[in-house]
């Protein structure tokens, strides 16, 4: 099964963009994943190819029309999740990225202007996704970010299968610090434990640094990680409840 990405956008020339170079680009050329960019304007019905209109109730800017976007969505073969890149969406997390990467691909809708007519989300099964608490000019850059996160997990894209496993967010923690040669640089040396050759000590150091850095830099991640870690297994919870009865 090949990961297939279909992008609905007003700017199809933005794709594949940076995904056409480096490891992702090689994977694209080798057929490890595929991409199609669909021009939303092709589904407009008036001679001006209008895709937007003034917001109901007044206000600044323009709103993308539900009827035009729905026609574009309905033209795409079904069977893949449909995602809309919007700051009103659920924050993207690594577990969702991995689930997408393990699937058949995604149809990604890139919004523009003031947003998309809400009736589209009521009428179609669309997952609204945000990549952060900030505003972009449109959904295209967000779509590229989401796709990059997915594509690097496709088998064969990164090379070594383990390359993507020992990184930030994969275990619920930030990744430990990395070092390389020279051993000394501007008076700063690589930590001695990393030069010891003792793999058990190295693993313990990396785990401790991942935990301490997460606790200091991302207390929100640390709280979730700690909460998950202290919960007993579901079977143990059931046995305890049975004992009480």
mmCIF file of N, CA and C in Angstrom, residues 86-225:
data_model
loop_
_atom_site.group_PDB
_atom_site.id
_atom_site.type_symbol
_atom_site.label_atom_id
_atom_site.label_comp_id
_atom_site.label_asym_id
_atom_site.label_seq_id
_atom_site.Cartn_x
_atom_site.Cartn_y
_atom_site.Cartn_z
ATOM 1 N N UNK A 86 -6.484 24.052 9.814
ATOM 2 C CA UNK A 86 -7.120 25.245 10.354
ATOM 3 C C UNK A 86 -6.695 25.469 11.797
ATOM 4 N N UNK A 87 -6.493 26.717 12.222
ATOM 5 C CA UNK A 87 -6.136 26.980 13.619
ATOM 6 C C UNK A 87 -7.255 26.621 14.586
ATOM 7 N N UNK A 88 -8.447 26.346 14.071
ATOM 8 C CA UNK A 88 -9.554 25.938 14.923
ATOM 9 C C UNK A 88 -9.577 24.432 15.154
ATOM 10 N N UNK A 89 -8.589 23.720 14.583
ATOM 11 C CA UNK A 89 -8.580 22.272 14.670
ATOM 12 C C UNK A 89 -7.891 21.746 15.913
ATOM 13 N N UNK A 90 -7.911 20.437 16.048
ATOM 14 C CA UNK A 90 -7.231 19.742 17.144
ATOM 15 C C UNK A 90 -5.724 19.764 16.896
ATOM 16 N N UNK A 91 -4.925 20.066 17.919
ATOM 17 C CA UNK A 91 -3.473 20.091 17.727
ATOM 18 C C UNK A 91 -2.930 18.755 17.214
ATOM 19 N N UNK A 92 -2.076 18.830 16.231
ATOM 20 C CA UNK A 92 -1.476 17.628 15.666
ATOM 21 C C UNK A 92 -0.459 17.052 16.634
ATOM 22 N N UNK A 93 -0.520 15.747 16.853
ATOM 23 C CA UNK A 93 0.406 15.061 17.754
ATOM 24 C C UNK A 93 1.027 13.868 17.044
ATOM 25 N N UNK A 94 2.128 13.387 17.578
ATOM 26 C CA UNK A 94 2.889 12.342 16.917
ATOM 27 C C UNK A 94 2.100 11.044 16.767
ATOM 28 N N UNK A 95 1.242 10.730 17.713
ATOM 29 C CA UNK A 95 0.478 9.494 17.574
ATOM 30 C C UNK A 95 -0.470 9.555 16.383
ATOM 31 N N UNK A 96 -1.042 10.748 16.123
ATOM 32 C CA UNK A 96 -1.906 10.886 14.953
ATOM 33 C C UNK A 96 -1.090 10.833 13.676
ATOM 34 N N UNK A 97 0.095 11.431 13.686
ATOM 35 C CA UNK A 97 0.984 11.373 12.523
ATOM 36 C C UNK A 97 1.313 9.923 12.181
ATOM 37 N N UNK A 98 1.664 9.149 13.200
ATOM 38 C CA UNK A 98 2.037 7.747 12.952
ATOM 39 C C UNK A 98 0.848 6.953 12.417
ATOM 40 N N UNK A 99 -0.346 7.221 12.942
ATOM 41 C CA UNK A 99 -1.532 6.523 12.445
ATOM 42 C C UNK A 99 -1.788 6.858 10.978
ATOM 43 N N UNK A 100 -1.619 8.111 10.619
ATOM 44 C CA UNK A 100 -1.783 8.499 9.216
ATOM 45 C C UNK A 100 -0.725 7.847 8.331
ATOM 46 N N UNK A 101 0.521 7.841 8.786
ATOM 47 C CA UNK A 101 1.607 7.265 8.007
ATOM 48 C C UNK A 101 1.403 5.768 7.780
ATOM 49 N N UNK A 102 0.747 5.111 8.699
ATOM 50 C CA UNK A 102 0.495 3.672 8.580
ATOM 51 C C UNK A 102 -0.720 3.366 7.714
ATOM 52 N N UNK A 103 -1.440 4.395 7.284
ATOM 53 C CA UNK A 103 -2.657 4.208 6.513
ATOM 54 C C UNK A 103 -2.452 4.440 5.028
ATOM 55 N N UNK A 104 -3.566 4.564 4.296
ATOM 56 C CA UNK A 104 -3.489 4.699 2.829
ATOM 57 C C UNK A 104 -3.126 6.096 2.354
ATOM 58 N N UNK A 105 -3.046 7.053 3.274
ATOM 59 C CA UNK A 105 -2.750 8.430 2.894
ATOM 60 C C UNK A 105 -3.805 9.372 3.430
ATOM 61 N N UNK A 106 -3.942 10.539 2.791
ATOM 62 C CA UNK A 106 -4.884 11.536 3.282
ATOM 63 C C UNK A 106 -5.265 12.497 2.170
ATOM 64 N N UNK A 107 -6.463 13.046 2.298
ATOM 65 C CA UNK A 107 -6.908 14.167 1.475
ATOM 66 C C UNK A 107 -6.832 15.392 2.366
ATOM 67 N N UNK A 108 -6.075 16.399 1.947
ATOM 68 C CA UNK A 108 -5.816 17.554 2.801
ATOM 69 C C UNK A 108 -6.358 18.808 2.154
ATOM 70 N N UNK A 109 -7.229 19.475 2.881
ATOM 71 C CA UNK A 109 -7.849 20.712 2.407
ATOM 72 C C UNK A 109 -7.106 21.909 2.979
ATOM 73 N N UNK A 110 -6.675 22.805 2.110
ATOM 74 C CA UNK A 110 -5.935 23.997 2.528
ATOM 75 C C UNK A 110 -6.851 25.218 2.449
ATOM 76 N N UNK A 111 -7.185 25.768 3.581
ATOM 77 C CA UNK A 111 -8.037 26.944 3.623
ATOM 78 C C UNK A 111 -7.262 28.214 3.320
ATOM 79 N N UNK A 112 -8.009 29.256 3.001
ATOM 80 C CA UNK A 112 -7.443 30.589 2.766
ATOM 81 C C UNK A 112 -8.446 31.628 3.267
ATOM 82 N N UNK A 113 -8.064 32.878 3.192
ATOM 83 C CA UNK A 113 -8.919 34.003 3.563
ATOM 84 C C UNK A 113 -9.299 33.911 5.052
ATOM 85 N N UNK A 114 -10.575 34.190 5.389
ATOM 86 C CA UNK A 114 -11.010 34.172 6.789
ATOM 87 C C UNK A 114 -11.402 32.778 7.260
ATOM 88 N N UNK A 115 -11.388 31.816 6.361
ATOM 89 C CA UNK A 115 -11.764 30.466 6.745
ATOM 90 C C UNK A 115 -12.733 29.857 5.752
ATOM 91 N N UNK A 116 -13.391 28.789 6.183
ATOM 92 C CA UNK A 116 -14.274 27.997 5.324
ATOM 93 C C UNK A 116 -15.675 27.994 5.933
ATOM 94 N N UNK A 117 -16.659 28.094 5.077
ATOM 95 C CA UNK A 117 -18.055 28.024 5.508
ATOM 96 C C UNK A 117 -18.253 26.794 6.407
ATOM 97 N N UNK A 118 -18.738 27.021 7.626
ATOM 98 C CA UNK A 118 -18.864 25.962 8.624
ATOM 99 C C UNK A 118 -19.760 24.822 8.162
ATOM 100 N N UNK A 119 -20.665 25.089 7.269
ATOM 101 C CA UNK A 119 -21.574 24.035 6.810
ATOM 102 C C UNK A 119 -20.854 22.902 6.101
ATOM 103 N N UNK A 120 -19.668 23.188 5.565
ATOM 104 C CA UNK A 120 -18.893 22.115 4.938
ATOM 105 C C UNK A 120 -18.548 21.048 5.960
ATOM 106 N N UNK A 121 -18.149 21.463 7.166
ATOM 107 C CA UNK A 121 -17.757 20.518 8.204
ATOM 108 C C UNK A 121 -18.965 19.778 8.781
ATOM 109 N N UNK A 122 -20.124 20.374 8.659
ATOM 110 C CA UNK A 122 -21.344 19.700 9.097
ATOM 111 C C UNK A 122 -21.797 18.656 8.075
ATOM 112 N N UNK A 123 -21.480 18.894 6.807
ATOM 113 C CA UNK A 123 -21.972 18.036 5.732
ATOM 114 C C UNK A 123 -21.000 16.931 5.321
ATOM 115 N N UNK A 124 -19.719 17.074 5.638
ATOM 116 C CA UNK A 124 -18.720 16.088 5.236
ATOM 117 C C UNK A 124 -17.905 15.659 6.455
ATOM 118 N N UNK A 125 -17.416 14.435 6.410
ATOM 119 C CA UNK A 125 -16.585 13.914 7.505
ATOM 120 C C UNK A 125 -15.167 14.445 7.332
ATOM 121 N N UNK A 126 -14.879 15.555 7.987
ATOM 122 C CA UNK A 126 -13.588 16.232 7.844
ATOM 123 C C UNK A 126 -12.969 16.418 9.216
ATOM 124 N N UNK A 127 -11.736 15.994 9.360
ATOM 125 C CA UNK A 127 -10.982 16.176 10.603
ATOM 126 C C UNK A 127 -10.246 17.511 10.538
ATOM 127 N N UNK A 128 -10.542 18.396 11.460
ATOM 128 C CA UNK A 128 -9.890 19.703 11.485
ATOM 129 C C UNK A 128 -8.608 19.608 12.327
ATOM 130 N N UNK A 129 -7.496 20.048 11.748
ATOM 131 C CA UNK A 129 -6.174 19.860 12.345
ATOM 132 C C UNK A 129 -5.432 21.189 12.413
ATOM 133 N N UNK A 130 -4.779 21.434 13.546
ATOM 134 C CA UNK A 130 -3.935 22.614 13.721
ATOM 135 C C UNK A 130 -2.506 22.170 13.997
ATOM 136 N N UNK A 131 -1.533 22.919 13.457
ATOM 137 C CA UNK A 131 -0.129 22.605 13.748
ATOM 138 C C UNK A 131 0.459 23.548 14.791
ATOM 139 N N UNK A 132 -0.360 24.429 15.367
ATOM 140 C CA UNK A 132 0.165 25.310 16.410
ATOM 141 C C UNK A 132 -0.720 26.517 16.631
ATOM 142 N N UNK A 133 -0.472 27.192 17.724
ATOM 143 C CA UNK A 133 -1.271 28.353 18.103
ATOM 144 C C UNK A 133 -0.719 29.626 17.472
ATOM 145 N N UNK A 134 -0.796 29.689 16.153
ATOM 146 C CA UNK A 134 -0.374 30.869 15.407
ATOM 147 C C UNK A 134 -1.100 30.840 14.071
ATOM 148 N N UNK A 135 -1.050 31.941 13.344
ATOM 149 C CA UNK A 135 -1.802 32.062 12.102
ATOM 150 C C UNK A 135 -0.853 32.118 10.910
ATOM 151 N N UNK A 136 -1.172 31.327 9.886
ATOM 152 C CA UNK A 136 -0.441 31.337 8.629
ATOM 153 C C UNK A 136 -1.298 32.007 7.558
ATOM 154 N N UNK A 137 -0.697 32.294 6.420
ATOM 155 C CA UNK A 137 -1.443 32.908 5.326
ATOM 156 C C UNK A 137 -2.449 31.946 4.708
ATOM 157 N N UNK A 138 -2.195 30.674 4.853
ATOM 158 C CA UNK A 138 -3.080 29.656 4.300
ATOM 159 C C UNK A 138 -2.678 28.289 4.791
ATOM 160 N N UNK A 139 -3.442 27.276 4.409
ATOM 161 C CA UNK A 139 -3.198 25.933 4.913
ATOM 162 C C UNK A 139 -2.090 25.178 4.216
ATOM 163 N N UNK A 140 -1.526 25.749 3.149
ATOM 164 C CA UNK A 140 -0.524 25.007 2.375
ATOM 165 C C UNK A 140 0.731 24.681 3.179
ATOM 166 N N UNK A 141 1.256 25.665 3.899
ATOM 167 C CA UNK A 141 2.463 25.401 4.693
ATOM 168 C C UNK A 141 2.183 24.390 5.796
ATOM 169 N N UNK A 142 0.990 24.463 6.369
ATOM 170 C CA UNK A 142 0.610 23.489 7.390
ATOM 171 C C UNK A 142 0.491 22.094 6.788
ATOM 172 N N UNK A 143 -0.062 22.016 5.572
ATOM 173 C CA UNK A 143 -0.180 20.723 4.904
ATOM 174 C C UNK A 143 1.191 20.122 4.623
ATOM 175 N N UNK A 144 2.138 20.958 4.190
ATOM 176 C CA UNK A 144 3.500 20.479 3.955
ATOM 177 C C UNK A 144 4.124 19.951 5.239
ATOM 178 N N UNK A 145 3.863 20.640 6.338
ATOM 179 C CA UNK A 145 4.397 20.201 7.628
ATOM 180 C C UNK A 145 3.821 18.848 8.020
ATOM 181 N N UNK A 146 2.510 18.717 7.913
ATOM 182 C CA UNK A 146 1.866 17.447 8.253
ATOM 183 C C UNK A 146 2.401 16.317 7.377
ATOM 184 N N UNK A 147 2.496 16.568 6.079
ATOM 185 C CA UNK A 147 2.964 15.527 5.175
ATOM 186 C C UNK A 147 4.411 15.150 5.436
ATOM 187 N N UNK A 148 5.254 16.124 5.731
ATOM 188 C CA UNK A 148 6.649 15.815 6.048
ATOM 189 C C UNK A 148 6.730 14.900 7.266
ATOM 190 N N UNK A 149 5.911 15.188 8.283
ATOM 191 C CA UNK A 149 5.913 14.367 9.492
ATOM 192 C C UNK A 149 5.484 12.936 9.177
ATOM 193 N N UNK A 150 4.530 12.783 8.253
ATOM 194 C CA UNK A 150 4.057 11.441 7.890
ATOM 195 C C UNK A 150 5.037 10.709 6.992
ATOM 196 N N UNK A 151 5.524 11.391 5.964
ATOM 197 C CA UNK A 151 6.333 10.747 4.927
ATOM 198 C C UNK A 151 7.626 10.181 5.489
ATOM 199 N N UNK A 152 8.219 10.881 6.451
ATOM 200 C CA UNK A 152 9.486 10.391 7.007
ATOM 201 C C UNK A 152 9.317 9.072 7.752
ATOM 202 N N UNK A 153 8.070 8.701 8.094
ATOM 203 C CA UNK A 153 7.814 7.447 8.792
ATOM 204 C C UNK A 153 7.489 6.298 7.850
ATOM 205 N N UNK A 154 7.319 6.595 6.562
ATOM 206 C CA UNK A 154 7.017 5.542 5.594
ATOM 207 C C UNK A 154 8.245 4.650 5.428
ATOM 208 N N UNK A 155 8.093 3.342 5.530
ATOM 209 C CA UNK A 155 9.243 2.441 5.394
ATOM 210 C C UNK A 155 10.016 2.699 4.106
ATOM 211 N N UNK A 156 11.321 2.840 4.252
ATOM 212 C CA UNK A 156 12.192 3.063 3.113
ATOM 213 C C UNK A 156 12.549 4.502 2.856
ATOM 214 N N UNK A 157 11.774 5.445 3.414
ATOM 215 C CA UNK A 157 12.052 6.857 3.158
ATOM 216 C C UNK A 157 13.291 7.319 3.913
ATOM 217 N N UNK A 158 13.389 6.981 5.199
ATOM 218 C CA UNK A 158 14.511 7.437 6.010
ATOM 219 C C UNK A 158 15.698 6.503 5.976
ATOM 220 N N UNK A 159 15.538 5.324 5.420
ATOM 221 C CA UNK A 159 16.644 4.375 5.414
ATOM 222 C C UNK A 159 16.503 3.394 6.556
ATOM 223 N N UNK A 160 17.248 3.623 7.641
ATOM 224 C CA UNK A 160 17.204 2.722 8.788
ATOM 225 C C UNK A 160 15.832 2.777 9.446
ATOM 226 N N UNK A 161 15.164 1.630 9.663
ATOM 227 C CA UNK A 161 13.829 1.627 10.255
ATOM 228 C C UNK A 161 13.772 2.261 11.639
ATOM 229 N N UNK A 162 14.900 2.226 12.382
ATOM 230 C CA UNK A 162 14.908 2.753 13.748
ATOM 231 C C UNK A 162 15.144 4.253 13.806
ATOM 232 N N UNK A 163 15.404 4.895 12.659
ATOM 233 C CA UNK A 163 15.778 6.301 12.667
ATOM 234 C C UNK A 163 14.716 7.196 13.269
ATOM 235 N N UNK A 164 13.448 6.862 13.066
ATOM 236 C CA UNK A 164 12.383 7.733 13.538
ATOM 237 C C UNK A 164 11.833 7.385 14.900
ATOM 238 N N UNK A 165 12.358 6.356 15.543
ATOM 239 C CA UNK A 165 11.748 5.886 16.776
ATOM 240 C C UNK A 165 12.272 6.579 18.023
ATOM 241 N N UNK A 166 13.536 6.985 18.018
ATOM 242 C CA UNK A 166 14.163 7.506 19.228
ATOM 243 C C UNK A 166 14.234 9.024 19.169
ATOM 244 N N UNK A 167 13.068 9.663 18.993
ATOM 245 C CA UNK A 167 13.044 11.104 18.805
ATOM 246 C C UNK A 167 11.982 11.738 19.690
ATOM 247 N N UNK A 168 11.988 13.067 19.727
ATOM 248 C CA UNK A 168 11.018 13.784 20.536
ATOM 249 C C UNK A 168 9.599 13.351 20.191
ATOM 250 N N UNK A 169 8.785 13.184 21.233
ATOM 251 C CA UNK A 169 7.359 12.880 21.154
ATOM 252 C C UNK A 169 7.048 11.419 20.895
ATOM 253 N N UNK A 170 8.005 10.623 20.374
ATOM 254 C CA UNK A 170 7.707 9.221 20.119
ATOM 255 C C UNK A 170 7.433 8.467 21.418
ATOM 256 N N UNK A 171 8.093 8.855 22.510
ATOM 257 C CA UNK A 171 7.895 8.198 23.795
ATOM 258 C C UNK A 171 7.137 9.085 24.768
ATOM 259 N N UNK A 172 6.634 10.211 24.298
ATOM 260 C CA UNK A 172 5.968 11.152 25.190
ATOM 261 C C UNK A 172 6.922 12.125 25.839
ATOM 262 N N UNK A 173 8.200 12.051 25.470
ATOM 263 C CA UNK A 173 9.230 12.936 26.022
ATOM 264 C C UNK A 173 9.953 13.660 24.897
ATOM 265 N N UNK A 174 10.625 14.760 25.248
ATOM 266 C CA UNK A 174 11.543 15.372 24.300
ATOM 267 C C UNK A 174 12.760 14.477 24.130
ATOM 268 N N UNK A 175 13.408 14.581 22.996
ATOM 269 C CA UNK A 175 14.599 13.769 22.768
ATOM 270 C C UNK A 175 15.759 14.280 23.615
ATOM 271 N N UNK A 176 16.657 13.379 23.978
ATOM 272 C CA UNK A 176 17.866 13.737 24.707
ATOM 273 C C UNK A 176 18.797 14.563 23.814
ATOM 274 N N UNK A 177 19.744 15.317 24.405
ATOM 275 C CA UNK A 177 20.670 16.122 23.600
ATOM 276 C C UNK A 177 21.592 15.245 22.754
ATOM 277 N N UNK A 178 22.008 15.783 21.626
ATOM 278 C CA UNK A 178 22.901 15.075 20.715
ATOM 279 C C UNK A 178 24.248 15.778 20.650
ATOM 280 N N UNK A 179 25.309 14.996 20.423
ATOM 281 C CA UNK A 179 26.668 15.524 20.290
ATOM 282 C C UNK A 179 27.388 14.784 19.163
ATOM 283 N N UNK A 180 28.440 15.395 18.626
ATOM 284 C CA UNK A 180 29.287 14.724 17.653
ATOM 285 C C UNK A 180 30.676 15.350 17.708
ATOM 286 N N UNK A 181 31.611 14.858 16.903
ATOM 287 C CA UNK A 181 32.975 15.397 16.904
ATOM 288 C C UNK A 181 33.024 16.843 16.414
ATOM 289 N N UNK A 182 34.014 17.598 16.875
ATOM 290 C CA UNK A 182 35.142 17.226 17.735
ATOM 291 C C UNK A 182 34.727 17.046 19.198
ATOM 292 N N UNK A 183 35.556 16.302 19.930
ATOM 293 C CA UNK A 183 35.262 16.043 21.342
ATOM 294 C C UNK A 183 35.229 17.340 22.131
ATOM 295 N N UNK A 184 36.134 18.264 21.816
ATOM 296 C CA UNK A 184 36.149 19.558 22.497
ATOM 297 C C UNK A 184 35.939 20.674 21.480
ATOM 298 N N UNK A 185 35.063 21.609 21.819
ATOM 299 C CA UNK A 185 34.786 22.741 20.949
ATOM 300 C C UNK A 185 34.521 23.977 21.811
ATOM 301 N N UNK A 186 35.332 25.007 21.603
ATOM 302 C CA UNK A 186 35.249 26.253 22.364
ATOM 303 C C UNK A 186 35.231 25.998 23.873
ATOM 304 N N UNK A 187 36.056 25.048 24.291
ATOM 305 C CA UNK A 187 36.171 24.739 25.709
ATOM 306 C C UNK A 187 35.082 23.835 26.249
ATOM 307 N N UNK A 188 34.172 23.404 25.405
ATOM 308 C CA UNK A 188 33.079 22.537 25.828
ATOM 309 C C UNK A 188 33.321 21.134 25.294
ATOM 310 N N UNK A 189 33.164 20.140 26.138
ATOM 311 C CA UNK A 189 33.439 18.763 25.752
ATOM 312 C C UNK A 189 32.161 17.932 25.729
ATOM 313 N N UNK A 190 32.204 16.859 24.954
ATOM 314 C CA UNK A 190 31.104 15.897 24.954
ATOM 315 C C UNK A 190 31.052 15.240 26.336
ATOM 316 N N UNK A 191 29.874 15.069 26.936
ATOM 317 C CA UNK A 191 29.789 14.412 28.242
ATOM 318 C C UNK A 191 30.560 13.091 28.260
ATOM 319 N N UNK A 192 31.268 12.881 29.335
ATOM 320 C CA UNK A 192 32.154 11.716 29.430
ATOM 321 C C UNK A 192 31.402 10.402 29.265
ATOM 322 N N UNK A 193 30.184 10.325 29.772
ATOM 323 C CA UNK A 193 29.434 9.072 29.713
ATOM 324 C C UNK A 193 29.200 8.649 28.261
ATOM 325 N N UNK A 194 29.065 9.619 27.346
ATOM 326 C CA UNK A 194 28.828 9.284 25.951
ATOM 327 C C UNK A 194 30.087 8.783 25.262
ATOM 328 N N UNK A 195 31.224 8.970 25.904
ATOM 329 C CA UNK A 195 32.490 8.473 25.363
ATOM 330 C C UNK A 195 32.973 7.228 26.083
ATOM 331 N N UNK A 196 32.141 6.721 27.012
ATOM 332 C CA UNK A 196 32.573 5.616 27.870
ATOM 333 C C UNK A 196 32.473 4.257 27.189
ATOM 334 N N UNK A 197 31.583 4.128 26.199
ATOM 335 C CA UNK A 197 31.359 2.824 25.581
ATOM 336 C C UNK A 197 30.449 1.926 26.393
ATOM 337 N N UNK A 198 29.997 2.393 27.547
ATOM 338 C CA UNK A 198 29.091 1.612 28.410
ATOM 339 C C UNK A 198 27.655 1.906 27.966
ATOM 340 N N UNK A 199 27.081 0.994 27.206
ATOM 341 C CA UNK A 199 25.769 1.248 26.603
ATOM 342 C C UNK A 199 24.665 1.380 27.640
ATOM 343 N N UNK A 200 24.756 0.654 28.729
ATOM 344 C CA UNK A 200 23.736 0.754 29.779
ATOM 345 C C UNK A 200 23.767 2.135 30.426
ATOM 346 N N UNK A 201 24.962 2.634 30.697
ATOM 347 C CA UNK A 201 25.090 3.964 31.288
ATOM 348 C C UNK A 201 24.651 5.050 30.306
ATOM 349 N N UNK A 202 24.993 4.865 29.045
ATOM 350 C CA UNK A 202 24.592 5.836 28.028
ATOM 351 C C UNK A 202 23.066 5.891 27.935
ATOM 352 N N UNK A 203 22.423 4.725 27.919
ATOM 353 C CA UNK A 203 20.971 4.686 27.835
ATOM 354 C C UNK A 203 20.333 5.343 29.055
ATOM 355 N N UNK A 204 20.887 5.086 30.233
ATOM 356 C CA UNK A 204 20.354 5.697 31.458
ATOM 357 C C UNK A 204 20.528 7.213 31.434
ATOM 358 N N UNK A 205 21.684 7.679 30.956
ATOM 359 C CA UNK A 205 21.927 9.128 30.866
ATOM 360 C C UNK A 205 20.944 9.775 29.892
ATOM 361 N N UNK A 206 20.757 9.141 28.746
ATOM 362 C CA UNK A 206 19.840 9.695 27.753
ATOM 363 C C UNK A 206 18.412 9.743 28.288
ATOM 364 N N UNK A 207 18.009 8.706 28.989
ATOM 365 C CA UNK A 207 16.662 8.690 29.550
ATOM 366 C C UNK A 207 16.498 9.802 30.593
ATOM 367 N N UNK A 208 17.513 9.944 31.459
ATOM 368 C CA UNK A 208 17.444 10.970 32.501
ATOM 369 C C UNK A 208 17.395 12.372 31.894
ATOM 370 N N UNK A 209 18.182 12.619 30.850
ATOM 371 C CA UNK A 209 18.183 13.936 30.220
ATOM 372 C C UNK A 209 16.861 14.202 29.499
ATOM 373 N N UNK A 210 16.315 13.175 28.855
ATOM 374 C CA UNK A 210 15.023 13.334 28.192
ATOM 375 C C UNK A 210 13.954 13.717 29.203
ATOM 376 N N UNK A 211 13.973 13.077 30.357
ATOM 377 C CA UNK A 211 12.984 13.380 31.388
ATOM 378 C C UNK A 211 13.186 14.773 31.976
ATOM 379 N N UNK A 212 14.447 15.127 32.291
ATOM 380 C CA UNK A 212 14.694 16.433 32.904
ATOM 381 C C UNK A 212 14.410 17.571 31.930
ATOM 382 N N UNK A 213 14.785 17.400 30.658
ATOM 383 C CA UNK A 213 14.533 18.449 29.671
ATOM 384 C C UNK A 213 13.040 18.614 29.421
ATOM 385 N N UNK A 214 12.314 17.513 29.392
ATOM 386 C CA UNK A 214 10.871 17.590 29.206
ATOM 387 C C UNK A 214 10.214 18.283 30.393
ATOM 388 N N UNK A 215 10.644 17.943 31.583
ATOM 389 C CA UNK A 215 10.067 18.541 32.793
ATOM 390 C C UNK A 215 10.296 20.055 32.823
ATOM 391 N N UNK A 216 11.481 20.496 32.387
ATOM 392 C CA UNK A 216 11.809 21.917 32.438
ATOM 393 C C UNK A 216 11.236 22.699 31.256
ATOM 394 N N UNK A 217 11.299 22.120 30.063
ATOM 395 C CA UNK A 217 10.922 22.862 28.853
ATOM 396 C C UNK A 217 9.463 22.694 28.457
ATOM 397 N N UNK A 218 8.910 21.515 28.732
ATOM 398 C CA UNK A 218 7.534 21.242 28.336
ATOM 399 C C UNK A 218 6.775 20.595 29.493
ATOM 400 N N UNK A 219 6.469 21.366 30.523
ATOM 401 C CA UNK A 219 5.755 20.788 31.673
ATOM 402 C C UNK A 219 4.420 20.162 31.284
ATOM 403 N N UNK A 220 3.812 20.632 30.189
ATOM 404 C CA UNK A 220 2.554 20.022 29.747
ATOM 405 C C UNK A 220 2.777 18.587 29.286
ATOM 406 N N UNK A 221 3.862 18.337 28.542
ATOM 407 C CA UNK A 221 4.195 16.980 28.129
ATOM 408 C C UNK A 221 4.558 16.115 29.335
ATOM 409 N N UNK A 222 5.324 16.707 30.249
ATOM 410 C CA UNK A 222 5.764 15.949 31.415
ATOM 411 C C UNK A 222 4.578 15.515 32.273
ATOM 412 N N UNK A 223 3.603 16.395 32.428
ATOM 413 C CA UNK A 223 2.433 16.055 33.220
ATOM 414 C C UNK A 223 1.672 14.889 32.602
ATOM 415 N N UNK A 224 1.518 14.924 31.291
ATOM 416 C CA UNK A 224 0.828 13.816 30.626
ATOM 417 C C UNK A 224 1.640 12.535 30.714
ATOM 418 N N UNK A 225 2.950 12.664 30.542
ATOM 419 C CA UNK A 225 3.818 11.487 30.618
ATOM 420 C C UNK A 225 3.777 10.877 32.012
#
